[in-house]
Every structure is written in structure tokens, then in C-alpha cells.
Coordinates of C-alpha atoms and ligand atoms in Angstrom, one line a residue:
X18 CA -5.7 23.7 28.2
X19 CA -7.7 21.0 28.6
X20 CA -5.5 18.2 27.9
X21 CA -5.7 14.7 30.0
X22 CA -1.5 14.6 30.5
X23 CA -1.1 18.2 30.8
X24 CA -3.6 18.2 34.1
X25 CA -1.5 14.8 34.9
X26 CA 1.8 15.7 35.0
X27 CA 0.6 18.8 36.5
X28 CA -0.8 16.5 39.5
X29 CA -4.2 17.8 38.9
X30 CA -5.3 14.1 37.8
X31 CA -3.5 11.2 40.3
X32 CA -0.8 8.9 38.0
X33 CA 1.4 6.3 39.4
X34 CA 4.7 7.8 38.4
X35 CA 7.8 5.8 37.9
X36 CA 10.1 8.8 36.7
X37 CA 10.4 12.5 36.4
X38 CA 12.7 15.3 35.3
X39 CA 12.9 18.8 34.3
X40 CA 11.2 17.9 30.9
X41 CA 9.4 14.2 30.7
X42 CA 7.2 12.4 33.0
X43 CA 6.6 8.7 32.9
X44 CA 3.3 7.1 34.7
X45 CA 1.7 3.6 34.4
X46 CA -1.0 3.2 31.8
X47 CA -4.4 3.1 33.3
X48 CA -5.4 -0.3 31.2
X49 CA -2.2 -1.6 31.0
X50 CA -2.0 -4.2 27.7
X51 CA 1.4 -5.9 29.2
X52 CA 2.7 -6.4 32.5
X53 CA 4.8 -3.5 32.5
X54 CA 2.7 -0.5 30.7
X55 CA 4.2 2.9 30.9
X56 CA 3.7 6.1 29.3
X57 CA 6.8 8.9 28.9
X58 CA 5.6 12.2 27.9
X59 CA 7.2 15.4 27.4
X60 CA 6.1 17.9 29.9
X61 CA 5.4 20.6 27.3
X62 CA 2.2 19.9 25.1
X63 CA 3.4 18.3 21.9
X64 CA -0.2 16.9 20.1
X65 CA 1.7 14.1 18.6
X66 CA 4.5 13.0 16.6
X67 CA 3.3 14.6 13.7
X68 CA 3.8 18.2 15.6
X69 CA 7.5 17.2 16.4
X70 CA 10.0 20.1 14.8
X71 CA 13.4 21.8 15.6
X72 CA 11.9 23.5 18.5
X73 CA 10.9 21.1 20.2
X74 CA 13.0 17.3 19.1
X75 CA 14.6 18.1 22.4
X76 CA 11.8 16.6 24.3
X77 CA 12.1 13.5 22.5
X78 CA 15.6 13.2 22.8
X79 CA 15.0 13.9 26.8
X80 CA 12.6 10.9 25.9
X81 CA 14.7 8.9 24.6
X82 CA 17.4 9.1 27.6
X83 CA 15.1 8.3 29.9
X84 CA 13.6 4.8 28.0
X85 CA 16.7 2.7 28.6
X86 CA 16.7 4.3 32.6
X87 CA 13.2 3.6 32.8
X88 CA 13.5 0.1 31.3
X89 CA 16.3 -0.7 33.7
X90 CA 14.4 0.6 36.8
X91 CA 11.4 -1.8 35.4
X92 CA 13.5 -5.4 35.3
X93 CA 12.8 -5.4 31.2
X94 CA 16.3 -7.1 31.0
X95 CA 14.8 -9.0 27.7
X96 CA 13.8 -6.4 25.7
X97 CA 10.4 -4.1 25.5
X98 CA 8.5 -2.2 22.5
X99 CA 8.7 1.5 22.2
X100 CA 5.6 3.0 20.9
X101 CA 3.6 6.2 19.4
X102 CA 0.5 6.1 18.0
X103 CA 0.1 9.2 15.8
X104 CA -3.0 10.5 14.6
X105 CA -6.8 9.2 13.7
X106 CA -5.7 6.0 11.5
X107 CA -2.9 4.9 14.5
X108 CA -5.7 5.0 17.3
X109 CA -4.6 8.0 19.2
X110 CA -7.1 8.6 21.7
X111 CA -5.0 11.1 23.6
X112 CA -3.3 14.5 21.7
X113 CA -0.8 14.7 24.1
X114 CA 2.6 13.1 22.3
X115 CA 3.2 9.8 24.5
X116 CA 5.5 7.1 24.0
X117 CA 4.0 3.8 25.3
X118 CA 6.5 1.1 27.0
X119 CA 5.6 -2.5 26.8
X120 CA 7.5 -5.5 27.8
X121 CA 7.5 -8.1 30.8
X122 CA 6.2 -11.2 28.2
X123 CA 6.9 -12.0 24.8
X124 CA 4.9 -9.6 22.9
X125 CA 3.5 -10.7 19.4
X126 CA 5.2 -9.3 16.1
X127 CA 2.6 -8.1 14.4
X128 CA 2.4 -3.8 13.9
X129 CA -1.2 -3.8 13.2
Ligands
5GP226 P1 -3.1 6.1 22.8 O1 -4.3 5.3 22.4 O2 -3.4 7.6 22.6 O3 -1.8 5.8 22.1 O4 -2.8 5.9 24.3 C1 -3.4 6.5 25.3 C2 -3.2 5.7 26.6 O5 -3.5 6.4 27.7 C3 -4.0 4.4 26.6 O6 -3.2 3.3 26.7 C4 -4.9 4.6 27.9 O7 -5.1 3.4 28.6 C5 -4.1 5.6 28.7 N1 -4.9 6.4 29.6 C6 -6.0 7.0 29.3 N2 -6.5 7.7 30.3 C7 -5.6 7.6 31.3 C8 -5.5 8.0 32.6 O8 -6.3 8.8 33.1 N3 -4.4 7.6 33.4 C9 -3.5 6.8 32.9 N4 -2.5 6.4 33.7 N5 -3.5 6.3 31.6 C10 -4.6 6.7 30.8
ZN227 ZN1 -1.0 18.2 27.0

């Protein structure tokens, strides 16, 4: 498949990873838009939120363990922003379901 994370968390493409388990992988974002940027993805190929279902929610809960862990390990002590773009009118430039991690400054409030 040829799918940008997939061939990342399958070490094909280098990623600075900052943690990994049997079922999501976290790496820095390339053009990081705070001064702590990560990306946790599931390590099965989800397109996006939009293709989340019964079969698969476990990922995100796997996810969703590993934020606060990963958050912790990072020094965001004051907070962070969790999130997914989903789809052509969100932006998402890669189908690979990816929650984004931002923190390390006051972000701004506004959602779009
Ligand atoms: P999206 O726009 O789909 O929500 O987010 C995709 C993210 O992937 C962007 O923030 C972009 O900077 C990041 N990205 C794209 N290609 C690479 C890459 O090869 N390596 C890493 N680490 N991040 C990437
Ligand atoms: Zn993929």
C-alpha cells in the first residue's frame, strides 16, 4: 500500500519516534507548527476518522492511552491540543488516521 505512515512505522521512511507499542506509533512532525509537534497513529491503516467503526475504535482507544503518556514524557505539564484533521474540507494531506499533538506555548483559540 502505498501509504506515507504505513512505509513509516514500518521503518521504510526514517521518523524520530518518541513512543511505540503493539498497536500505535508516535513520531515528530516533519514541519512542526509548535514546539512540541507529534503525530500518534494506529499501526493498522485507518484512512481517517471518518473510517473509524466497531472493528477498529480499539486503535483509538490504544491512542488515547498513550496521549497523556506521551504528553508526560514531552514536559506539556500546561496543557496541549489533541487533533484530527478529517477529510478534503479539514486539510488532510495524509489518509493515514493521525492524531496531531501540539503544545509547549500558548496556542491561539481559534478552530479554523
Ligand atoms: P494532516 O495535514 O494530514 O493533518 O497532517 C499531516 C502531517 O504530516 C503534517 O503536519 C506534515 O507536516 C506531516 N508530515 C508529512 N510528511 C511527513 C514525513 O515524511 N515525516 C513526518 N515526520 N511528518 C510528515
Ligand atoms: Zn497507512
Amino acid at each position: 500500500m502505498d501509504c506515507l505512515f504505513c512505509k513509516i512505522i514500518a521503518g521504510e521512511i526514517p521518523s524520530a519516534k518518541v513512543f511505540e507499542n503493539d498497536s500505535v506509533y508516535a513520531f515528530r512532525d516533519i514541519a512542526p507548527q509548535a514546539p512540541v509537534h507529534i503525530l500518534v497513529v494506529p499501526k493498522a491503516h485507518i484512512t481517517s476518522a471518518d473510517a473509524v467503526c466497531a472493528e477498529n475504535s480499539a486503535y483509538v482507544a490504544k491512542i488515547f492511552e498513550a496521549i497523556p503518556e506521551i504528553a508526560k514524557n514531552e514536559g506539556l505539564t500546561n496543557g496541549y491540543r489533541v487533533i484530527t484533521n478529517c477529510g478534503e474540507d479539514a486539510c488532510q494531506t495524509v489518509k493515514h488516521l493521525h492524531f496531531h499533538i501540539l503544545g509547549g506555548k500558548q496556542l491561539q483559540g481559534q478552530m479554523g
